[in-house]
Amino acid sequence: MPYSPEVLTIAQTIQLSLSPVFMLAGIGALLNVLAGRLSRVIDRARTLEAMLPRASSSDHDRHLWELRLLDRRMTIINRALFLAVSSAVMTCAVVATLFVAVLASLHIGQLVAIAFILAMLLLIASLACFMIEVSKSMEANHVRDELLG
C-alpha cells in the first residue's frame, strides 16, 4: 500500500502553514498601498508633464524638479513592489514545501527555514523601500517658507 500521511500529520502541517498565510495577507495589504501610491505618483507626473510647456520659467524649473523627484519615487515604489511580490512568492514556496515535505516524507526543515528567512528579508527590504519613498514624498509636500510668513 502506498504511503499516505495520517490526518493528524496533515492537520499539523496546515497549522504550521497558517503563519505564512497570515504573512501573505499582510503582504497583500502592502501591495495594495504601494500600488495606490504608484498610481497617484503617475497621475501627478502626467499632470506636471501637461503643465510644463505653458509654465513660466520659475514654474518650469519647479515642475522639472518635481518631475525628477516623481521619477525617483516611481523607481523606489517599483523596487518595493518587486521585493514585496518576491516575498509573497517565497512565502508561497514555504507553504508548498511544507506540504511536499510531509507528503514525500522529506527531511528538509533547514530548506523551509531558509526559504522563510529569505521571504522575511525580502519583506524587510520592501518595507525599507516604502519608508524611503515616504520620506522622498515629503520633499515635495512641505509648506514653503514664503507661505508661512
C-alpha atoms as a printed R data frame, in Angstrom:
    type eleno elety resid chain resno      x      y       z
1   ATOM     1    CA   MET     A     1  0.000  0.000   0.000
2   ATOM     2    CA   PRO     A     2  1.444  3.423  -0.967
3   ATOM     3    CA   TYR     A     3  2.446  5.847   1.771
4   ATOM     4    CA   SER     A     4 -0.328  8.159   2.901
5   ATOM     5    CA   PRO     A     5  0.273 10.595   5.758
6   ATOM     6    CA   GLU     A     6 -2.077 10.481   8.698
7   ATOM     7    CA   VAL     A     7 -4.790 13.093   9.032
8   ATOM     8    CA   LEU     A     8 -3.092 14.365  12.198
9   ATOM     9    CA   THR     A     9  0.135 14.966  10.273
10  ATOM    10    CA   ILE     A    10 -1.729 16.903   7.591
11  ATOM    11    CA   ALA     A    11 -3.575 18.903  10.279
12  ATOM    12    CA   GLN     A    12 -0.262 19.798  11.917
13  ATOM    13    CA   THR     A    13  1.131 20.870   8.557
14  ATOM    14    CA   ILE     A    14 -1.896 23.089   7.992
15  ATOM    15    CA   GLN     A    15 -1.316 24.639  11.424
16  ATOM    16    CA   LEU     A    16  2.337 25.254  10.534
17  ATOM    17    CA   SER     A    17  1.330 26.953   7.313
18  ATOM    18    CA   LEU     A    18 -1.057 29.413   8.990
19  ATOM    19    CA   SER     A    19  1.662 31.902   9.981
20  ATOM    20    CA   PRO     A    20  2.987 32.219   6.434
21  ATOM    21    CA   VAL     A    21 -0.582 32.592   5.184
22  ATOM    22    CA   PHE     A    22 -1.171 35.486   7.588
23  ATOM    23    CA   MET     A    23  2.074 36.965   6.332
24  ATOM    24    CA   LEU     A    24  0.689 36.706   2.792
25  ATOM    25    CA   ALA     A    25 -2.357 38.704   3.862
26  ATOM    26    CA   GLY     A    26 -0.082 41.432   5.210
27  ATOM    27    CA   ILE     A    27  1.983 41.440   2.036
28  ATOM    28    CA   GLY     A    28 -1.240 41.756   0.042
29  ATOM    29    CA   ALA     A    29 -2.197 44.847   2.042
30  ATOM    30    CA   LEU     A    30  1.279 46.307   1.477
31  ATOM    31    CA   LEU     A    31  0.984 45.658  -2.269
32  ATOM    32    CA   ASN     A    32 -2.342 47.477  -2.278
33  ATOM    33    CA   VAL     A    33 -0.814 50.518  -0.557
34  ATOM    34    CA   LEU     A    34  2.206 50.545  -2.863
35  ATOM    35    CA   ALA     A    35  0.063 50.234  -6.000
36  ATOM    36    CA   GLY     A    36 -2.121 53.112  -4.804
37  ATOM    37    CA   ARG     A    37  0.909 55.318  -4.161
38  ATOM    38    CA   LEU     A    38  2.373 54.455  -7.558
39  ATOM    39    CA   SER     A    39 -0.910 55.348  -9.228
40  ATOM    40    CA   ARG     A    40 -1.018 58.749  -7.509
41  ATOM    41    CA   VAL     A    41  2.621 59.475  -8.401
42  ATOM    42    CA   ILE     A    42  1.988 58.598 -12.059
43  ATOM    43    CA   ASP     A    43 -1.135 60.803 -12.141
44  ATOM    44    CA   ARG     A    44  0.828 63.733 -10.672
45  ATOM    45    CA   ALA     A    45  3.667 63.228 -13.161
46  ATOM    46    CA   ARG     A    46  1.209 63.250 -16.083
47  ATOM    47    CA   THR     A    47 -0.380 66.452 -14.764
48  ATOM    48    CA   LEU     A    48  3.006 68.156 -14.445
49  ATOM    49    CA   GLU     A    49  4.087 66.979 -17.897
50  ATOM    50    CA   ALA     A    50  0.955 68.560 -19.364
51  ATOM    51    CA   MET     A    51  1.611 71.836 -17.493
52  ATOM    52    CA   LEU     A    52  5.298 72.040 -18.436
53  ATOM    53    CA   PRO     A    53  5.056 73.531 -21.984
54  ATOM    54    CA   ARG     A    54  3.000 76.543 -20.852
55  ATOM    55    CA   ALA     A    55  4.696 77.170 -17.488
56  ATOM    56    CA   SER     A    56  6.623 80.349 -16.702
57  ATOM    57    CA   SER     A    57 10.388 79.958 -16.237
58  ATOM    58    CA   SER     A    58 10.202 79.801 -12.415
59  ATOM    59    CA   ASP     A    59  7.293 77.337 -12.544
60  ATOM    60    CA   HIS     A    60  9.080 75.398 -15.283
61  ATOM    61    CA   ASP     A    61 12.124 74.847 -13.074
62  ATOM    62    CA   ARG     A    62  9.961 73.843 -10.111
63  ATOM    63    CA   HIS     A    63  7.937 71.443 -12.286
64  ATOM    64    CA   LEU     A    64 11.129 69.878 -13.661
65  ATOM    65    CA   TRP     A    65 12.466 69.437 -10.114
66  ATOM    66    CA   GLU     A    66  9.220 67.784  -9.039
67  ATOM    67    CA   LEU     A    67  9.156 65.557 -12.144
68  ATOM    68    CA   ARG     A    68 12.660 64.317 -11.297
69  ATOM    69    CA   LEU     A    69 11.506 63.618  -7.749
70  ATOM    70    CA   LEU     A    70  8.402 61.789  -9.011
71  ATOM    71    CA   ASP     A    71 10.552 59.699 -11.345
72  ATOM    72    CA   ARG     A    72 12.780 58.723  -8.410
73  ATOM    73    CA   ARG     A    73  9.695 57.870  -6.319
74  ATOM    74    CA   MET     A    74  8.327 55.664  -9.127
75  ATOM    75    CA   THR     A    75 11.628 53.790  -9.220
76  ATOM    76    CA   ILE     A    76 11.600 53.260  -5.441
77  ATOM    77    CA   ILE     A    77  7.957 52.140  -5.421
78  ATOM    78    CA   ASN     A    78  8.606 49.712  -8.286
79  ATOM    79    CA   ARG     A    79 11.528 48.277  -6.333
80  ATOM    80    CA   ALA     A    80  9.325 47.932  -3.228
81  ATOM    81    CA   LEU     A    81  6.624 46.218  -5.295
82  ATOM    82    CA   PHE     A    82  9.143 43.789  -6.789
83  ATOM    83    CA   LEU     A    83 10.522 42.937  -3.345
84  ATOM    84    CA   ALA     A    84  7.046 42.506  -1.824
85  ATOM    85    CA   VAL     A    85  5.919 40.234  -4.661
86  ATOM    86    CA   SER     A    86  9.160 38.257  -4.334
87  ATOM    87    CA   SER     A    87  8.473 37.888  -0.618
88  ATOM    88    CA   ALA     A    88  4.956 36.648  -1.356
89  ATOM    89    CA   VAL     A    89  6.289 34.120  -3.862
90  ATOM    90    CA   MET     A    90  8.853 32.860  -1.328
91  ATOM    91    CA   THR     A    91  6.137 32.627   1.311
92  ATOM    92    CA   CYS     A    92  4.008 30.540  -1.054
93  ATOM    93    CA   ALA     A    93  7.054 28.366  -1.708
94  ATOM    94    CA   VAL     A    94  7.416 27.852   2.061
95  ATOM    95    CA   VAL     A    95  3.814 26.653   2.355
96  ATOM    96    CA   ALA     A    96  4.137 24.389  -0.684
97  ATOM    97    CA   THR     A    97  7.451 22.991   0.557
98  ATOM    98    CA   LEU     A    98  5.908 22.201   3.936
99  ATOM    99    CA   PHE     A    99  3.257 20.051   2.287
100 ATOM   100    CA   VAL     A   100  5.641 18.415  -0.183
101 ATOM   101    CA   ALA     A   101  7.967 17.533   2.705
102 ATOM   102    CA   VAL     A   102  5.125 15.887   4.627
103 ATOM   103    CA   LEU     A   103  3.687 14.048   1.643
104 ATOM   104    CA   ALA     A   104  7.064 12.803   0.421
105 ATOM   105    CA   SER     A   105  8.495 12.201   3.922
106 ATOM   106    CA   LEU     A   106 11.385 14.547   3.183
107 ATOM   107    CA   HIS     A   107 13.517 15.953   5.979
108 ATOM   108    CA   ILE     A   108 14.069 19.431   4.585
109 ATOM   109    CA   GLY     A   109 13.347 21.587   7.604
110 ATOM   110    CA   GLN     A   110 16.515 23.578   7.006
111 ATOM   111    CA   LEU     A   111 15.412 24.400   3.452
112 ATOM   112    CA   VAL     A   112 11.993 25.535   4.710
113 ATOM   113    CA   ALA     A   113 13.651 27.719   7.355
114 ATOM   114    CA   ILE     A   114 15.995 29.302   4.804
115 ATOM   115    CA   ALA     A   115 13.098 29.993   2.424
116 ATOM   116    CA   PHE     A   116 11.100 31.621   5.245
117 ATOM   117    CA   ILE     A   117 14.093 33.740   6.292
118 ATOM   118    CA   LEU     A   118 14.535 34.824   2.668
119 ATOM   119    CA   ALA     A   119 10.837 35.745   2.470
120 ATOM   120    CA   MET     A   120 11.212 37.849   5.623
121 ATOM   121    CA   LEU     A   121 14.365 39.567   4.333
122 ATOM   122    CA   LEU     A   122 12.595 40.425   1.075
123 ATOM   123    CA   LEU     A   123  9.676 41.835   3.055
124 ATOM   124    CA   ILE     A   124 12.032 43.886   5.233
125 ATOM   125    CA   ALA     A   125 13.734 45.272   2.119
126 ATOM   126    CA   SER     A   126 10.338 46.150   0.626
127 ATOM   127    CA   LEU     A   127  9.310 47.965   3.798
128 ATOM   128    CA   ALA     A   128 12.632 49.831   3.833
129 ATOM   129    CA   CYS     A   129 11.977 50.991   0.252
130 ATOM   130    CA   PHE     A   130  8.499 52.057   1.327
131 ATOM   131    CA   MET     A   131  9.994 54.148   4.148
132 ATOM   132    CA   ILE     A   132 12.451 55.763   1.719
133 ATOM   133    CA   GLU     A   133  9.641 56.561  -0.716
134 ATOM   134    CA   VAL     A   134  7.514 58.131   2.019
135 ATOM   135    CA   SER     A   135 10.421 60.348   3.067
136 ATOM   136    CA   LYS     A   136 11.012 61.319  -0.581
137 ATOM   137    CA   SER     A   137  7.351 62.246  -0.932
138 ATOM   138    CA   MET     A   138  7.754 64.714   1.917
139 ATOM   139    CA   GLU     A   139 10.361 66.638  -0.087
140 ATOM   140    CA   ALA     A   140  7.647 67.833  -2.466
141 ATOM   141    CA   ASN     A   141  4.886 68.111   0.123
142 ATOM   142    CA   HIS     A   142  6.258 70.530   2.671
143 ATOM   143    CA   VAL     A   143  4.848 74.002   3.179
144 ATOM   144    CA   ARG     A   144  7.135 76.567   1.609
145 ATOM   145    CA   ASP     A   145  8.683 79.111   3.976
146 ATOM   146    CA   GLU     A   146  7.322 82.087   1.997
147 ATOM   147    CA   LEU     A   147  3.766 80.874   2.653
148 ATOM   148    CA   LEU     A   148  4.339 80.586   6.402
149 ATOM   149    CA   GLY     A   149  5.265 84.260   6.749
